[in-house]
Structure formats: structure tokens, C-alpha cells
mmCIF file of C-alpha atoms and ligand atoms in Angstrom:
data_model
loop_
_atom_site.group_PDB
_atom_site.id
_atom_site.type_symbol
_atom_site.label_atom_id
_atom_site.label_comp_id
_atom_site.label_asym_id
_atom_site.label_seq_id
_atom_site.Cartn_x
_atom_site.Cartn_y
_atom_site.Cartn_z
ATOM 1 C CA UNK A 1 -13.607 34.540 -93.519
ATOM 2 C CA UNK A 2 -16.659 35.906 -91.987
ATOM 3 C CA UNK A 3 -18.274 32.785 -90.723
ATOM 4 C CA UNK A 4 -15.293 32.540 -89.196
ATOM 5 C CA UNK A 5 -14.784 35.323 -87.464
ATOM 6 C CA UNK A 6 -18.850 34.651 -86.372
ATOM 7 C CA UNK A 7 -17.678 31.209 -85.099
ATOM 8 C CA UNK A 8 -14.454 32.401 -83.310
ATOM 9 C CA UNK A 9 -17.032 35.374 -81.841
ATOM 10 C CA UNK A 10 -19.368 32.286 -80.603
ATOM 11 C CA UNK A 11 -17.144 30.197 -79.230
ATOM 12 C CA UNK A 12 -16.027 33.110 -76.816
ATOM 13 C CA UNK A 13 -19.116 34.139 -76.063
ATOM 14 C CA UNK A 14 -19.664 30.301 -75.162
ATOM 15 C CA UNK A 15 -16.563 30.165 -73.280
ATOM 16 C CA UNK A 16 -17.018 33.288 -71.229
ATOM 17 C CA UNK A 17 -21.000 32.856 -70.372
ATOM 18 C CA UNK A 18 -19.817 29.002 -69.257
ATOM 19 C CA UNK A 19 -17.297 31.274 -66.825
ATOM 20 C CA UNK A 20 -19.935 33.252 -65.567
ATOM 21 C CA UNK A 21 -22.222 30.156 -64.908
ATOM 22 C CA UNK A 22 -19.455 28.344 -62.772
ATOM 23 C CA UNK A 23 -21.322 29.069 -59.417
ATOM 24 C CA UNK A 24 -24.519 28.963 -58.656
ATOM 25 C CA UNK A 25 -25.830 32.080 -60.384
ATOM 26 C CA UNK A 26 -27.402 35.128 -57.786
ATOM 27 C CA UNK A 27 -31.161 34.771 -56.854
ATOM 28 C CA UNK A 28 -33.516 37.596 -58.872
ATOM 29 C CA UNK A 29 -35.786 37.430 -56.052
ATOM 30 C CA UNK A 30 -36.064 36.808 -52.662
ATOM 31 C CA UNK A 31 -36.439 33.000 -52.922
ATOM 32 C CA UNK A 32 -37.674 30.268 -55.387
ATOM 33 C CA UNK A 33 -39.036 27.248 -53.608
ATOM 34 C CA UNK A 34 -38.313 24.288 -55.462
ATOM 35 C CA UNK A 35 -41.696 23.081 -57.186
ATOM 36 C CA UNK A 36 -41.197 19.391 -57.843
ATOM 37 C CA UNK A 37 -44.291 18.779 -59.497
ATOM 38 C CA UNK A 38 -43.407 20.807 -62.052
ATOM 39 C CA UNK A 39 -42.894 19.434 -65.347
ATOM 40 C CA UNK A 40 -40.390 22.471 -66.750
ATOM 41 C CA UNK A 41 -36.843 21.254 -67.447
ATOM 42 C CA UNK A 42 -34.465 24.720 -65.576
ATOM 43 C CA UNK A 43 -31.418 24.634 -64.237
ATOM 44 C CA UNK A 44 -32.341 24.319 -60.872
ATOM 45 C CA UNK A 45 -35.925 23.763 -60.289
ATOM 46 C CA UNK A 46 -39.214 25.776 -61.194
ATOM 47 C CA UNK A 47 -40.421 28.411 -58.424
ATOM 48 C CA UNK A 48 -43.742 27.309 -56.880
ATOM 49 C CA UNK A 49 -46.301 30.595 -56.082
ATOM 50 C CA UNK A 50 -44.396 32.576 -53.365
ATOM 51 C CA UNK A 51 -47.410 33.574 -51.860
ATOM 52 C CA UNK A 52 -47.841 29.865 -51.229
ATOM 53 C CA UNK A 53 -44.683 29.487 -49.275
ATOM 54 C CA UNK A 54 -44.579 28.039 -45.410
ATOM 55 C CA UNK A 55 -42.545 28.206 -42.934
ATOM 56 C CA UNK A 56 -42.154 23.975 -43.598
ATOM 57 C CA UNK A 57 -40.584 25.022 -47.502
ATOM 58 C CA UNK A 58 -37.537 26.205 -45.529
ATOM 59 C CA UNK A 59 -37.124 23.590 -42.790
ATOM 60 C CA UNK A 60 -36.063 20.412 -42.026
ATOM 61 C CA UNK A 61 -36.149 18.202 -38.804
ATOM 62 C CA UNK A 62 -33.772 15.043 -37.644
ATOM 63 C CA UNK A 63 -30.367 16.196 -37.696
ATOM 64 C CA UNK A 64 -30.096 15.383 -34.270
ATOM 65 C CA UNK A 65 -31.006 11.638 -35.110
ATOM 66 C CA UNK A 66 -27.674 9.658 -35.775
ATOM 67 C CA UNK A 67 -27.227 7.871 -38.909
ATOM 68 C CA UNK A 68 -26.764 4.118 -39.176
ATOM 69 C CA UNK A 69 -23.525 2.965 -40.119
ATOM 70 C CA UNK A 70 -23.530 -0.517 -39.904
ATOM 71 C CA UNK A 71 -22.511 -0.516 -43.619
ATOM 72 C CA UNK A 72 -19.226 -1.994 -45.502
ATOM 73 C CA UNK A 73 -17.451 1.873 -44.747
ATOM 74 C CA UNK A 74 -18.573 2.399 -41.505
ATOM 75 C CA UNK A 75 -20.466 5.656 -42.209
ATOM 76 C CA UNK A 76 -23.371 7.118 -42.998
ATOM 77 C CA UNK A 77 -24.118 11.231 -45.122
ATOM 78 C CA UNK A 78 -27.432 12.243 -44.069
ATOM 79 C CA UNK A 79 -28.020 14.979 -46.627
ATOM 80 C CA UNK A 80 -29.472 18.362 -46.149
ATOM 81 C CA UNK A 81 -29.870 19.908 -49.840
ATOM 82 C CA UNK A 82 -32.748 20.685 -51.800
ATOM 83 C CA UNK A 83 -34.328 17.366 -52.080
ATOM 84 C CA UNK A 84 -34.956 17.887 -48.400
ATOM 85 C CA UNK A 85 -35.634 21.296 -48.227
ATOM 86 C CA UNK A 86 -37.740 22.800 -51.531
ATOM 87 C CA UNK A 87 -36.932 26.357 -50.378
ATOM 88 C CA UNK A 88 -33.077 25.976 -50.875
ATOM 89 C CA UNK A 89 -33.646 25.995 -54.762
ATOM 90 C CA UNK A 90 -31.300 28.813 -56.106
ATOM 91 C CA UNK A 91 -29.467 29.429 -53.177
ATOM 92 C CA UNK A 92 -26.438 28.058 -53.440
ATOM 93 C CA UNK A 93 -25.982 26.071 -50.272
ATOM 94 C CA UNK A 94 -26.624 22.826 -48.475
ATOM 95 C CA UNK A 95 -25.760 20.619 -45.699
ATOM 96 C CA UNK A 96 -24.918 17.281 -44.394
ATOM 97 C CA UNK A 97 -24.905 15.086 -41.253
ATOM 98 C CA UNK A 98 -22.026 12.641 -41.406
ATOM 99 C CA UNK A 99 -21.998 9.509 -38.570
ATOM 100 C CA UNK A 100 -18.695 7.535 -38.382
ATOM 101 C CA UNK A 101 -18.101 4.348 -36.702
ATOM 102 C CA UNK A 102 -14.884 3.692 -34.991
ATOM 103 C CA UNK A 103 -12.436 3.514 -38.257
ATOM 104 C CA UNK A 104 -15.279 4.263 -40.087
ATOM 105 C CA UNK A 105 -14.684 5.980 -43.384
ATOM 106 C CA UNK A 106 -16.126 8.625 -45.785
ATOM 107 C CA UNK A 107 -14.626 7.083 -48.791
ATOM 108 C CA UNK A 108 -12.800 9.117 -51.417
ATOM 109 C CA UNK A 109 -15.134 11.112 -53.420
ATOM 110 C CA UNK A 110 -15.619 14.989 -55.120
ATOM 111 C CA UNK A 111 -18.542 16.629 -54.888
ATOM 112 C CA UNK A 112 -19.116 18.247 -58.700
ATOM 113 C CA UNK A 113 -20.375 21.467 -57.760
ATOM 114 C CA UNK A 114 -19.269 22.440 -54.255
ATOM 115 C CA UNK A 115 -16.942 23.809 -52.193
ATOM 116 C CA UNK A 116 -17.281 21.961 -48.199
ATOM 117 C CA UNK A 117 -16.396 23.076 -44.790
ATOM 118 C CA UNK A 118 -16.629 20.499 -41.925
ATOM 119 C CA UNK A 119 -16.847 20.929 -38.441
ATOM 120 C CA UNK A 120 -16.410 18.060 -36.158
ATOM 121 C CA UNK A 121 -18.815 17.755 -33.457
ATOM 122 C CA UNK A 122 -17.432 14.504 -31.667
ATOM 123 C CA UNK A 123 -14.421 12.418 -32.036
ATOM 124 C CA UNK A 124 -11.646 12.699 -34.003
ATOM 125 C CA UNK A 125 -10.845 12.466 -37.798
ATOM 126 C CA UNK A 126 -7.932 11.863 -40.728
ATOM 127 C CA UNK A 127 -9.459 14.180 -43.202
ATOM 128 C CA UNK A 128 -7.541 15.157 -46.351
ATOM 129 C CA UNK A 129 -7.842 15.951 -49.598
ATOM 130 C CA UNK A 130 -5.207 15.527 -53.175
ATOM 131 C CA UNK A 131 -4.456 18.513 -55.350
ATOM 132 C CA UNK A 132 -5.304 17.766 -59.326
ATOM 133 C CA UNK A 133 -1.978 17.354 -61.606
ATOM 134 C CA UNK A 134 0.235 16.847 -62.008
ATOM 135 C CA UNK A 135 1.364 17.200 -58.105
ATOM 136 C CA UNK A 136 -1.078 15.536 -56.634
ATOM 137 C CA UNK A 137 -0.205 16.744 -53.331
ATOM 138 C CA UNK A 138 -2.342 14.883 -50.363
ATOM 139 C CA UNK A 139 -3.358 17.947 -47.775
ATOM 140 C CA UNK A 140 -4.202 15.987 -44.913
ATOM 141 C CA UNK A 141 -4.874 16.300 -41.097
ATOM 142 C CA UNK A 142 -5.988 15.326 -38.366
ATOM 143 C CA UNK A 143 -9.238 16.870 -36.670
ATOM 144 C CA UNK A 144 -10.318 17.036 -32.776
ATOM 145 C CA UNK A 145 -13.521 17.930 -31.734
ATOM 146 C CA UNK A 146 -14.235 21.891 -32.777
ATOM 147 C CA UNK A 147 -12.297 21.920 -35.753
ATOM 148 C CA UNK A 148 -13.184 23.360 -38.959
ATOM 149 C CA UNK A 149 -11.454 21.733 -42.621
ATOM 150 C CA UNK A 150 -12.187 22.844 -46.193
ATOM 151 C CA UNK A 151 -12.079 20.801 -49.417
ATOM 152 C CA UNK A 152 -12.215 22.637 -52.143
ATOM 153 C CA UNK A 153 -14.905 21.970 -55.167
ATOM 154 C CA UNK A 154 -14.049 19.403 -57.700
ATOM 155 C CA UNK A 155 -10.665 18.097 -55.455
ATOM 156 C CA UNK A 156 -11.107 14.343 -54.050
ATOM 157 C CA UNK A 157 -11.179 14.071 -50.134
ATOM 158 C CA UNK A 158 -12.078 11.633 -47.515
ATOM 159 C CA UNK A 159 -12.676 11.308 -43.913
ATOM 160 C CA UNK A 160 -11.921 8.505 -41.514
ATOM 161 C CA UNK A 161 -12.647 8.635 -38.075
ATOM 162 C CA UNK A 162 -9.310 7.506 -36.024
ATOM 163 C CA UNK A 163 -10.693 7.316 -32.992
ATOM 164 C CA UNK A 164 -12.140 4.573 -30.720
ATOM 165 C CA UNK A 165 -15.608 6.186 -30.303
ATOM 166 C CA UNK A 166 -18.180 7.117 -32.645
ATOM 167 C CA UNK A 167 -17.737 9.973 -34.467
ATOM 168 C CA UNK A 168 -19.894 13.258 -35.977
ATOM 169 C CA UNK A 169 -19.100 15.908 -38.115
ATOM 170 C CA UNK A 170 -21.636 18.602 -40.000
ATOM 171 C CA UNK A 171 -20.825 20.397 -43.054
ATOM 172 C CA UNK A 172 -21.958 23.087 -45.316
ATOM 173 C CA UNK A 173 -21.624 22.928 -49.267
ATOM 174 C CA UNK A 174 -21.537 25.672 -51.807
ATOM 175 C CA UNK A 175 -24.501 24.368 -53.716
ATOM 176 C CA UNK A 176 -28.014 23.533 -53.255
ATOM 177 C CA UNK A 177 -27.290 20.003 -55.184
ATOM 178 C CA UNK A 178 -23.779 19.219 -54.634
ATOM 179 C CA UNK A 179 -23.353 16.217 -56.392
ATOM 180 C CA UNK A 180 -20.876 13.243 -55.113
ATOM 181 C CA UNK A 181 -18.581 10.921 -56.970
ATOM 182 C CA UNK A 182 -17.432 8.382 -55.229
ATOM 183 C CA UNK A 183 -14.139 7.589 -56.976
ATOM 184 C CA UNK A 184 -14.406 3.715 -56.217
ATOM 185 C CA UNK A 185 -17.521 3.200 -57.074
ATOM 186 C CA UNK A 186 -17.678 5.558 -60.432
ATOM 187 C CA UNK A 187 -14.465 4.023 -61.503
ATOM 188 C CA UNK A 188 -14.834 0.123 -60.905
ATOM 189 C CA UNK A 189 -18.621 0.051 -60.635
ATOM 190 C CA UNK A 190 -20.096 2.411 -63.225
ATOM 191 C CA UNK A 191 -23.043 1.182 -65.227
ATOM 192 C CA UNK A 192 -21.972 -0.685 -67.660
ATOM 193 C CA UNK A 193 -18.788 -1.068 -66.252
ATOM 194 C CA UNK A 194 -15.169 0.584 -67.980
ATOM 195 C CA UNK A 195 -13.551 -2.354 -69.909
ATOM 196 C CA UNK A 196 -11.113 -4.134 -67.664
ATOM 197 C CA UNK A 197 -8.634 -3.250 -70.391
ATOM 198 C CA UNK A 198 -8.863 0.772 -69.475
ATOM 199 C CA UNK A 199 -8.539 0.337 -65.689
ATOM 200 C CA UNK A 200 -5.523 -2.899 -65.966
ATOM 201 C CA UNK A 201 -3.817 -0.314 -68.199
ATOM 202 C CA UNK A 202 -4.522 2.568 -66.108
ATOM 203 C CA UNK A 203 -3.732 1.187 -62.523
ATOM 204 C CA UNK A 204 -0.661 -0.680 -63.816
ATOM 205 C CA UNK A 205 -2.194 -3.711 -62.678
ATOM 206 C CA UNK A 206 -2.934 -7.236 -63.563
ATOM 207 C CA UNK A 207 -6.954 -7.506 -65.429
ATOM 208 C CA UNK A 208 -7.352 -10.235 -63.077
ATOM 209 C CA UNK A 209 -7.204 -7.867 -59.832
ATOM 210 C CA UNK A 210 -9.503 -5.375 -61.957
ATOM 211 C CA UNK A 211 -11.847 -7.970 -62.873
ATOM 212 C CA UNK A 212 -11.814 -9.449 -59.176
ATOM 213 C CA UNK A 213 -12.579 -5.777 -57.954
ATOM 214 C CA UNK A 214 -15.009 -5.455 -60.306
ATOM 215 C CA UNK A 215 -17.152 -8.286 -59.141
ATOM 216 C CA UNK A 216 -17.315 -7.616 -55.707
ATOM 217 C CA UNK A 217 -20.132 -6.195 -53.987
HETATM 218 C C1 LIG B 301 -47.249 17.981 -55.657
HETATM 219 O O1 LIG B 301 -48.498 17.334 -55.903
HETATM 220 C C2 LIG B 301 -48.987 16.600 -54.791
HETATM 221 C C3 LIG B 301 -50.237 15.860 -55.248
HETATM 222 O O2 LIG B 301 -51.044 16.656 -56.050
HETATM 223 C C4 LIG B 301 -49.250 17.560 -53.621
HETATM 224 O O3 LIG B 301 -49.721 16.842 -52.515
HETATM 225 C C5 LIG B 301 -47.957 18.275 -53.272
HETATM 226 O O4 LIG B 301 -48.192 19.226 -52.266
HETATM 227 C C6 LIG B 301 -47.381 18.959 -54.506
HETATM 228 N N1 LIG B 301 -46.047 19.481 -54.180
HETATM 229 C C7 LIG B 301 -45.699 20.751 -54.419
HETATM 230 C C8 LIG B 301 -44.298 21.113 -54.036
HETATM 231 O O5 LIG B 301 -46.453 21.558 -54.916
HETATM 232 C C1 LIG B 302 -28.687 -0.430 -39.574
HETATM 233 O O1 LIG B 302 -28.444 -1.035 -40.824
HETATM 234 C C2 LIG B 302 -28.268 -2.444 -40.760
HETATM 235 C C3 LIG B 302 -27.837 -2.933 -42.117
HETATM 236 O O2 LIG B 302 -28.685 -2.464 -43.134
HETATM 237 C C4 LIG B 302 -29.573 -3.068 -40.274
HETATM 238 O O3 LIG B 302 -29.421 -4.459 -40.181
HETATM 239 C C5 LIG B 302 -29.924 -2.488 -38.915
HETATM 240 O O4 LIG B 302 -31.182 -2.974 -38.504
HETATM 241 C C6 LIG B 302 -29.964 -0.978 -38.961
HETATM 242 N N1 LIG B 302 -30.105 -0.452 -37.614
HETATM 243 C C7 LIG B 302 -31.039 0.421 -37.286
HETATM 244 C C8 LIG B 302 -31.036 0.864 -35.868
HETATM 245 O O5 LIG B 302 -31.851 0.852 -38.098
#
């Protein structure tokens, strides 16, 4: 009885600190500039010396430089998160450059641990994103230059620029590390792949057309 009235106390306790840690928990200080040589495993990254910090920990240059997207989408992320910039480390937010050829698309993908807003800088984009289950509601629209779109965290989204120019767009994301799934790659091209058997039964469709999909490049 009493272990498990211990266990049903633990797995609240698990439940509700898991709650708490959803978001990127509050700095304790006034920054903690990512120290990459550092061999300690946080969540996050260990804080080099603060008295050590430059101006450089907190900057990055190039966003004005266009990225190449002579690629099989037609687009290209440049990423500003804390791989770029050390200083970012516990602060809960990033950014990105995204180029877009004409038709070009930002395939469907989720970014783990963000929340995005987009603001497109030139040209004009089908942007949209699906609701989880069991709706599954597409929220789409179409963007002109100036306009700002959400996508909430964890919800799948795209981009594709219907225009006849090139397009831009910048956008911020709730995390420092956002993470991104693409959904096409992660389901037909994870490593090793998902037996043809799951994703046949689970597209309703011949494991021919799965196994053809699956070795493309
Ligand atoms: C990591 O180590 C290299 C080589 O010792 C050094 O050049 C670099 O500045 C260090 N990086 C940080 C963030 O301390
Ligand atoms: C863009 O990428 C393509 C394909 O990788 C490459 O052939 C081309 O040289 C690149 N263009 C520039 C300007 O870097």
C-alpha cells in the first residue's frame, strides 16, 4: 500500500515537473554563453566565464547574403540559433533566413520545441499549417510582402512561394535549438528505414509505391 502511494506520489511529481519544463526554463542570470568545448552533458549547454564574454558571443553576420536554392525543393533555411550564436544558450529564442525560388518550397515539417512567426520580406507565399487529431484542419493562407503568420510548436506547416520571383521570409522561434522534422524525410527516409509493411499499411497504399519512394534520392 505504501510503495504505492510513494509511486503514485512520483509519478505526479514526474508528471508535473515535465509540465513545468515544457518551455525553455527562465535564465538565473543575466546570460550563459554557450561553451562548446565543454565536456558537461546539461540541458542546454555549459556557461563559459562571463567575464570572458564579447560582443562577437552575441552576434552574427550574413543574413543579408541569400541562400542557394538550387536544390530538389527550391529553398534554402539559413539558421540563426545557438550553433551560430554561443550567447543565445538559455534564452529561449532563435532565428532563420529562408530563400525561395519561384515555386520553391519549405517542405512539410514541425519544429519539436518551438513556436514560429514569419514575416515575409519579398514575394509572396502559400503558408499553412494542419491541426493534430483527429480534425486535422489545414489553416492556410496566402502571404504578400509585410505579412506576419504563426505556426504553432509541434503542428506541421510548410511554405511555398507562389509567385514568379524569388522569394524571402525571416522568422523568429521560441527556442534557442528548435529542432525540425521534416515529415518526408523522417517518415520514408529515417535511418534504418520503417519497414515498408508500416508505411503500405499506414498510407493505404501499395508496398511497391512505398518501396519506390523509399529508394529515391
Ligand atoms: C574551444 O577551444 C578552442 C581550441 O582550444 C578555442 O580556440 C576556442 O576559442 C574554444 N571555444 C570556446 C567557446 O571556448
Ligand atoms: C548552389 O548549389 C548548387 C547545387 O549544389 C551548386 O551547383 C551551385 O554552384 C551553387 N551556387 C552557388 C552560387 O554557390
Amino acid at each position: 500500500m505504501e510503495t504505492n502511494a510513494i509511486l503514485l506520489g512520483l509519478i505526479v511529481l514526474i508528471s508535473s515537473s515535465s509540465l513545468a519544463f515544457s518551455f525553455e526554463p527562465s535564465p538565473l542570470q543575466d546570460f550563459c554563453i554557450a561553451d562548446t568545448n565543454n565536456s558537461v552533458r546539461v540541458n542546454g549547454m555549459a556557461c563559459k566565464d562571463p567575464k570572458l564574454a564579447q560582443a562577437s558571443d552575441f552576434s552574427f553576420g550574413g543574413l543579408n547574403i541569400a541562400g542557394n536554392t538550387s536544390n530538389q525543393v527550391g529553398s534554402k533555411v539559413t539558421p540563426v540559433s545557438v550553433a551560430q550564436i554561443p550567447g543565445l544558450n538559455t534564452l529561449g529564442v532563435s532565428m532563420v533566413r529562408i530563400d525561395y525560388a519561384p515555386w520553391g518550397i519549405n517542405p512539410p515539417h514541425t519544429h519539436p520545441r518551438a513556436t514560429e512567426i514569419l514575416t515575409v520580406l519579398e514575394g509572396t507565399l502559400h503558408v499553412g499549417f494542419v491541426t493534430s487529431n483527429p480534425e486535422n484542419r489545414l489553416i492556410s493562407k496566402i502571404l504578400y510582402e509585410g505579412d506576419v503568420f504563426v505556426f504553432p510548436i509541434g503542428l506541421i506547416h510548410f511554405q511555398r512561394n507562389v509567385g514568379y520571383g524569388n522569394a524571402v521570409a525571416i522568422a523568429a522561434l521560441s527556442s534557442q535549438n528548435p529542432g525540425v522534422i521534416t515529415i518526408a524525410n523522417a517518415v520514408f527516409k529515417s535511418n534504418p528505414r520503417i519497414s515498408s509493411d508500416v508505411l503500405a499499411k499506414a498510407f493505404q497504399i501499395d508496398k511497391s509505391i512505398v518501396d519506390a519512394i523509399q529508394s529515391r534520392n
